[in-house]
Amino acid sequence: MIIDIEKWGNPEKKIKILLVDDRPENLLALESILSSPDFHLISVNSGEEALKQVLLDEIAVILLDVQMPGMDGFETARLIKSREKSKQIPIIFLTAISQALEHVKEGYHAGAIDYIFKPFHPETLKMKIEAFIKIYQYQEQIKLQNEVLKVTGETLVDTLVTLDETGKMLTINPAIIKMFGYTVEELIDQPIDLIVPNLTGYLSEPKNIGKIIETFAFRKNMNSFPADIQIGEAKIEGKRVYICSIRDVTKRKLIEEERFRKIFEATPCLVSLQSVKDWSYINVNKSWLTHSGYNHYDEVINHSSESLKYIFHSEDSSETIVETKDLLHPVQSSRIKYLNKSGELREGLLSTEFMDIHGEDCVLSVITDITDRVLVENEMARLDRLNLVGEMASGIVHEVRNPMTTIRGFLQMSKDFPSAEFIDIMIEELDRAHSIITEFLSVSKMDSSARIWKDLNEIINNLFPLIQAKAMYADHYVHLDLDNCPVLEINEREIRQLILNLTMNGLDAMTSGGRLTIKTYQQDNEVVLAIQDEGNGIKQEIIDKIGTPFFSTKKNGTGLGLSICKKIVSEHNAAIKIKTSNEGTTFFVHFTIQESREDMLI
């Protein structure tokens, strides 16, 4: 780190120059030549006054006349140089008569660094003075910088060490004594690895320069403590030198651990910490005990046989039972089921993270238990299906009654006029009634099916009689506009419910004579399902609330239908969009096209 010394001083402070001559006219001439806003000229008439002035002020340079009554220039110079405070002040002798070699030698022996003979050239004098002023300023900067570095090194609580390229310690500040228990002399010329193991290896990596390295350091008594290490690099006389700061972060780590402990205990998630060495539990929180079925920490801590078993669902709907030790890589919010001690199967989201704690490899596992949430979602889906069945019932009864009436009429006619044609018509009507009843009953089934590769158009065509029955009962018309689209990996039962919910909402939104359009098409890498009605549209101020459970624009609606739709769309990694105006509303469901297993095998 380079310290800008100029910023430490007073920028208005002037450089002080001492002028010593017993003749006032000579002092006046010097003052006129050296006059400058940067200089403060101090003029005195004798050697005694000069000695006094040197004690009072910080003088940068002295112009001293040799020939003065009483104490001459030579004696004055010797006394100035004999004092510790003033011995470094440059002295320039001024003389008009003592030009003999022996006098010049005497002046230099007295401590002068230059000799100027009168009469002198003004510009030459100014240039010499400016040169000495620059030397003075540079020396002051060096002095202040050394003082700052000295004070910093002595008062800094961090240990500062300079190292050569091999990692040998060259200089150490006194903080080493309190932090490590060594004296400075004990560590000079010793490798840095003695107190910070393996640190030498970091020196050759440029990426580590300036970076804070979290590690452990060792005191003289071999006790370790957590430390933050930062390495700087410099070149001195062509040799590479490293500056290493070592900070004891024990207090900070204790605070962090205490904060972590409070979060660890307070979180409703199941949190456990296991040692990778033998997979024994180092710690578990209260929620882990509660949900896993254990009563006391002693039953779990330091035991590896009590590991929770996780059940992962594969794409082919098979289940894999694993423990934490079977997870080779960290997982993030993976949907799992887990068995607790009493054999209860619960559901959750599992996240794991591998970490180093006090030099021991550990794995932190966090389970967000969603068992209650799943139960609520399932109950909402069940209520929605009941609501859907109720909405459709009247239309279905009406539509089934029509073929039954037709069949009854033909049966009566067949008594008098038996005909094969009558039988064909009756069979056709029975098949139609059977199709409607079958689709109606399938809506209320509670079993969940696995995901399969299915054509979306096939599902819509199978549902069409049911949708048409409901539409005809309310004097509506249903139009299908289905393009050829790639198959999708979907849960057929959920997609059936999605389509029925959206179509029933569309039919309910229209007045008599309205048309509902069900459309499918491919758009880039997506299959789009669009269901458009000719209702009055959805108000913009409530459109953000659409899909919220128990919020409905219908008089007797539950609001569960669209909520379930959003959940189904989310589970299929799809997206639902709404376009609405006073001419109607269109719900768009965008399914991402995936590569089928057959295609992947080709």
PDB file of C-alpha atoms in Angstrom, residues 434-577:
ATOM      1  CA  HIS A 434     -71.771 -44.480 -23.069  1.00  0.00           C
ATOM      2  CA  SER A 435     -69.005 -42.150 -24.304  1.00  0.00           C
ATOM      3  CA  ILE A 436     -70.448 -39.179 -22.451  1.00  0.00           C
ATOM      4  CA  ILE A 437     -70.929 -41.137 -19.214  1.00  0.00           C
ATOM      5  CA  THR A 438     -67.397 -42.625 -19.433  1.00  0.00           C
ATOM      6  CA  GLU A 439     -65.754 -39.236 -19.834  1.00  0.00           C
ATOM      7  CA  PHE A 440     -67.928 -37.816 -17.071  1.00  0.00           C
ATOM      8  CA  LEU A 441     -66.937 -40.558 -14.628  1.00  0.00           C
ATOM      9  CA  SER A 442     -63.239 -40.193 -15.499  1.00  0.00           C
ATOM     10  CA  VAL A 443     -63.295 -36.614 -14.241  1.00  0.00           C
ATOM     11  CA  SER A 444     -64.054 -37.743 -10.682  1.00  0.00           C
ATOM     12  CA  LYS A 445     -61.354 -40.420 -10.511  1.00  0.00           C
ATOM     13  CA  MET A 446     -58.876 -39.756  -7.709  1.00  0.00           C
ATOM     14  CA  ASP A 447     -55.969 -41.934  -8.842  1.00  0.00           C
ATOM     15  CA  SER A 448     -52.898 -40.153 -10.236  1.00  0.00           C
ATOM     16  CA  SER A 449     -51.330 -41.555 -13.372  1.00  0.00           C
ATOM     17  CA  ALA A 450     -47.695 -41.458 -14.389  1.00  0.00           C
ATOM     18  CA  ARG A 451     -46.466 -39.198 -17.135  1.00  0.00           C
ATOM     19  CA  ILE A 452     -46.679 -40.655 -20.615  1.00  0.00           C
ATOM     20  CA  TRP A 453     -45.962 -39.430 -24.139  1.00  0.00           C
ATOM     21  CA  LYS A 454     -49.323 -38.323 -25.449  1.00  0.00           C
ATOM     22  CA  ASP A 455     -50.831 -36.320 -28.304  1.00  0.00           C
ATOM     23  CA  LEU A 456     -52.652 -33.313 -26.862  1.00  0.00           C
ATOM     24  CA  ASN A 457     -55.150 -33.404 -29.746  1.00  0.00           C
ATOM     25  CA  GLU A 458     -56.126 -36.987 -28.854  1.00  0.00           C
ATOM     26  CA  ILE A 459     -57.023 -35.927 -25.313  1.00  0.00           C
ATOM     27  CA  ILE A 460     -59.135 -33.021 -26.640  1.00  0.00           C
ATOM     28  CA  ASN A 461     -60.963 -35.265 -29.122  1.00  0.00           C
ATOM     29  CA  ASN A 462     -61.767 -37.752 -26.344  1.00  0.00           C
ATOM     30  CA  LEU A 463     -63.143 -34.967 -24.170  1.00  0.00           C
ATOM     31  CA  PHE A 464     -65.076 -33.323 -26.982  1.00  0.00           C
ATOM     32  CA  PRO A 465     -68.395 -35.222 -26.442  1.00  0.00           C
ATOM     33  CA  LEU A 466     -68.378 -34.206 -22.793  1.00  0.00           C
ATOM     34  CA  ILE A 467     -67.562 -30.570 -23.579  1.00  0.00           C
ATOM     35  CA  GLN A 468     -70.113 -30.482 -26.394  1.00  0.00           C
ATOM     36  CA  ALA A 469     -72.803 -31.927 -24.095  1.00  0.00           C
ATOM     37  CA  LYS A 470     -72.235 -29.143 -21.601  1.00  0.00           C
ATOM     38  CA  ALA A 471     -72.161 -26.541 -24.397  1.00  0.00           C
ATOM     39  CA  MET A 472     -75.351 -27.707 -26.066  1.00  0.00           C
ATOM     40  CA  TYR A 473     -77.211 -27.668 -22.750  1.00  0.00           C
ATOM     41  CA  ALA A 474     -76.335 -23.970 -22.359  1.00  0.00           C
ATOM     42  CA  ASP A 475     -77.042 -23.204 -26.035  1.00  0.00           C
ATOM     43  CA  HIS A 476     -73.340 -22.746 -26.909  1.00  0.00           C
ATOM     44  CA  TYR A 477     -71.228 -23.972 -29.785  1.00  0.00           C
ATOM     45  CA  VAL A 478     -67.768 -25.571 -29.539  1.00  0.00           C
ATOM     46  CA  HIS A 479     -65.291 -25.272 -32.405  1.00  0.00           C
ATOM     47  CA  LEU A 480     -62.085 -27.348 -32.634  1.00  0.00           C
ATOM     48  CA  ASP A 481     -59.081 -25.986 -34.552  1.00  0.00           C
ATOM     49  CA  LEU A 482     -56.366 -28.591 -33.962  1.00  0.00           C
ATOM     50  CA  ASP A 483     -53.037 -28.551 -35.822  1.00  0.00           C
ATOM     51  CA  ASN A 484     -50.611 -31.445 -35.928  1.00  0.00           C
ATOM     52  CA  CYS A 485     -48.292 -31.059 -32.933  1.00  0.00           C
ATOM     53  CA  PRO A 486     -45.468 -33.127 -31.410  1.00  0.00           C
ATOM     54  CA  VAL A 487     -46.347 -35.460 -28.540  1.00  0.00           C
ATOM     55  CA  LEU A 488     -45.722 -34.243 -25.001  1.00  0.00           C
ATOM     56  CA  GLU A 489     -44.645 -36.025 -21.826  1.00  0.00           C
ATOM     57  CA  ILE A 490     -47.616 -35.286 -19.588  1.00  0.00           C
ATOM     58  CA  ASN A 491     -49.808 -36.565 -16.789  1.00  0.00           C
ATOM     59  CA  GLU A 492     -52.932 -37.331 -18.817  1.00  0.00           C
ATOM     60  CA  ARG A 493     -55.374 -37.080 -15.908  1.00  0.00           C
ATOM     61  CA  GLU A 494     -54.048 -33.652 -14.906  1.00  0.00           C
ATOM     62  CA  ILE A 495     -54.134 -32.346 -18.487  1.00  0.00           C
ATOM     63  CA  ARG A 496     -57.719 -33.590 -18.874  1.00  0.00           C
ATOM     64  CA  GLN A 497     -58.657 -31.648 -15.764  1.00  0.00           C
ATOM     65  CA  LEU A 498     -56.783 -28.578 -17.045  1.00  0.00           C
ATOM     66  CA  ILE A 499     -58.694 -28.629 -20.358  1.00  0.00           C
ATOM     67  CA  LEU A 500     -62.075 -29.234 -18.684  1.00  0.00           C
ATOM     68  CA  ASN A 501     -61.535 -26.467 -16.123  1.00  0.00           C
ATOM     69  CA  LEU A 502     -60.616 -23.912 -18.795  1.00  0.00           C
ATOM     70  CA  THR A 503     -63.438 -24.934 -21.149  1.00  0.00           C
ATOM     71  CA  MET A 504     -66.072 -24.939 -18.392  1.00  0.00           C
ATOM     72  CA  ASN A 505     -64.929 -21.453 -17.334  1.00  0.00           C
ATOM     73  CA  GLY A 506     -65.173 -20.309 -20.959  1.00  0.00           C
ATOM     74  CA  LEU A 507     -68.666 -21.706 -21.389  1.00  0.00           C
ATOM     75  CA  ASP A 508     -69.833 -20.131 -18.119  1.00  0.00           C
ATOM     76  CA  ALA A 509     -68.447 -16.745 -19.206  1.00  0.00           C
ATOM     77  CA  MET A 510     -70.670 -16.534 -22.333  1.00  0.00           C
ATOM     78  CA  THR A 511     -74.304 -15.703 -22.858  1.00  0.00           C
ATOM     79  CA  SER A 512     -76.595 -17.883 -24.986  1.00  0.00           C
ATOM     80  CA  GLY A 513     -75.357 -18.501 -28.532  1.00  0.00           C
ATOM     81  CA  GLY A 514     -71.640 -17.985 -27.737  1.00  0.00           C
ATOM     82  CA  ARG A 515     -68.854 -19.937 -29.418  1.00  0.00           C
ATOM     83  CA  LEU A 516     -65.946 -21.578 -27.605  1.00  0.00           C
ATOM     84  CA  THR A 517     -62.828 -22.246 -29.693  1.00  0.00           C
ATOM     85  CA  ILE A 518     -60.276 -24.852 -28.668  1.00  0.00           C
ATOM     86  CA  LYS A 519     -57.091 -24.481 -30.644  1.00  0.00           C
ATOM     87  CA  THR A 520     -53.677 -26.179 -30.706  1.00  0.00           C
ATOM     88  CA  TYR A 521     -50.617 -25.217 -32.721  1.00  0.00           C
ATOM     89  CA  GLN A 522     -46.818 -25.295 -32.622  1.00  0.00           C
ATOM     90  CA  GLN A 523     -44.941 -22.053 -31.987  1.00  0.00           C
ATOM     91  CA  ASP A 524     -41.153 -22.300 -32.139  1.00  0.00           C
ATOM     92  CA  ASN A 525     -40.177 -24.899 -29.535  1.00  0.00           C
ATOM     93  CA  GLU A 526     -43.595 -24.948 -27.864  1.00  0.00           C
ATOM     94  CA  VAL A 527     -46.981 -26.581 -28.252  1.00  0.00           C
ATOM     95  CA  VAL A 528     -49.691 -24.019 -27.477  1.00  0.00           C
ATOM     96  CA  LEU A 529     -53.180 -24.821 -26.217  1.00  0.00           C
ATOM     97  CA  ALA A 530     -55.538 -21.857 -26.667  1.00  0.00           C
ATOM     98  CA  ILE A 531     -59.108 -21.778 -25.316  1.00  0.00           C
ATOM     99  CA  GLN A 532     -61.064 -18.717 -26.424  1.00  0.00           C
ATOM    100  CA  ASP A 533     -64.517 -17.615 -25.329  1.00  0.00           C
ATOM    101  CA  GLU A 534     -66.808 -14.784 -26.478  1.00  0.00           C
ATOM    102  CA  GLY A 535     -67.661 -13.465 -23.040  1.00  0.00           C
ATOM    103  CA  ASN A 536     -67.311  -9.932 -21.642  1.00  0.00           C
ATOM    104  CA  GLY A 537     -63.658 -10.349 -20.664  1.00  0.00           C
ATOM    105  CA  ILE A 538     -61.897 -10.007 -17.310  1.00  0.00           C
ATOM    106  CA  LYS A 539     -61.429  -6.632 -15.626  1.00  0.00           C
ATOM    107  CA  GLN A 540     -57.791  -5.549 -15.532  1.00  0.00           C
ATOM    108  CA  GLU A 541     -57.939  -4.682 -11.832  1.00  0.00           C
ATOM    109  CA  ILE A 542     -58.712  -8.316 -10.904  1.00  0.00           C
ATOM    110  CA  ILE A 543     -56.706 -10.170 -13.550  1.00  0.00           C
ATOM    111  CA  ASP A 544     -53.719 -10.561 -11.165  1.00  0.00           C
ATOM    112  CA  LYS A 545     -56.000 -12.315  -8.654  1.00  0.00           C
ATOM    113  CA  ILE A 546     -57.087 -14.941 -11.182  1.00  0.00           C
ATOM    114  CA  GLY A 547     -55.901 -18.330  -9.964  1.00  0.00           C
ATOM    115  CA  THR A 548     -56.003 -17.406  -6.277  1.00  0.00           C
ATOM    116  CA  PRO A 549     -57.813 -20.141  -4.288  1.00  0.00           C
ATOM    117  CA  PHE A 550     -61.389 -19.174  -3.354  1.00  0.00           C
ATOM    118  CA  PHE A 551     -61.310 -16.016  -5.476  1.00  0.00           C
ATOM    119  CA  SER A 552     -63.952 -16.264  -8.209  1.00  0.00           C
ATOM    120  CA  THR A 553     -65.917 -13.957 -10.479  1.00  0.00           C
ATOM    121  CA  LYS A 554     -68.772 -16.498 -10.571  1.00  0.00           C
ATOM    122  CA  LYS A 555     -71.673 -16.072  -8.170  1.00  0.00           C
ATOM    123  CA  ASN A 556     -71.290 -19.560  -6.685  1.00  0.00           C
ATOM    124  CA  GLY A 557     -67.693 -20.248  -7.770  1.00  0.00           C
ATOM    125  CA  THR A 558     -64.980 -21.587  -5.461  1.00  0.00           C
ATOM    126  CA  GLY A 559     -61.952 -20.193  -7.304  1.00  0.00           C
ATOM    127  CA  LEU A 560     -60.256 -23.572  -7.049  1.00  0.00           C
ATOM    128  CA  GLY A 561     -60.455 -24.408 -10.759  1.00  0.00           C
ATOM    129  CA  LEU A 562     -57.897 -21.900 -12.029  1.00  0.00           C
ATOM    130  CA  SER A 563     -55.769 -22.412  -8.926  1.00  0.00           C
ATOM    131  CA  ILE A 564     -55.519 -26.107  -9.796  1.00  0.00           C
ATOM    132  CA  CYS A 565     -54.828 -25.170 -13.433  1.00  0.00           C
ATOM    133  CA  LYS A 566     -51.869 -23.002 -12.397  1.00  0.00           C
ATOM    134  CA  LYS A 567     -50.494 -25.837 -10.284  1.00  0.00           C
ATOM    135  CA  ILE A 568     -50.834 -28.352 -13.143  1.00  0.00           C
ATOM    136  CA  VAL A 569     -49.162 -25.935 -15.560  1.00  0.00           C
ATOM    137  CA  SER A 570     -46.306 -25.347 -13.105  1.00  0.00           C
ATOM    138  CA  GLU A 571     -45.720 -29.067 -12.571  1.00  0.00           C
ATOM    139  CA  HIS A 572     -45.452 -29.541 -16.350  1.00  0.00           C
ATOM    140  CA  ASN A 573     -42.885 -26.695 -16.600  1.00  0.00           C
ATOM    141  CA  ALA A 574     -45.357 -24.882 -18.836  1.00  0.00           C
ATOM    142  CA  ALA A 575     -46.598 -21.290 -18.759  1.00  0.00           C
ATOM    143  CA  ILE A 576     -50.113 -19.875 -18.762  1.00  0.00           C
ATOM    144  CA  LYS A 577     -50.949 -16.496 -20.286  1.00  0.00           C
TER     145      LYS A 577
END
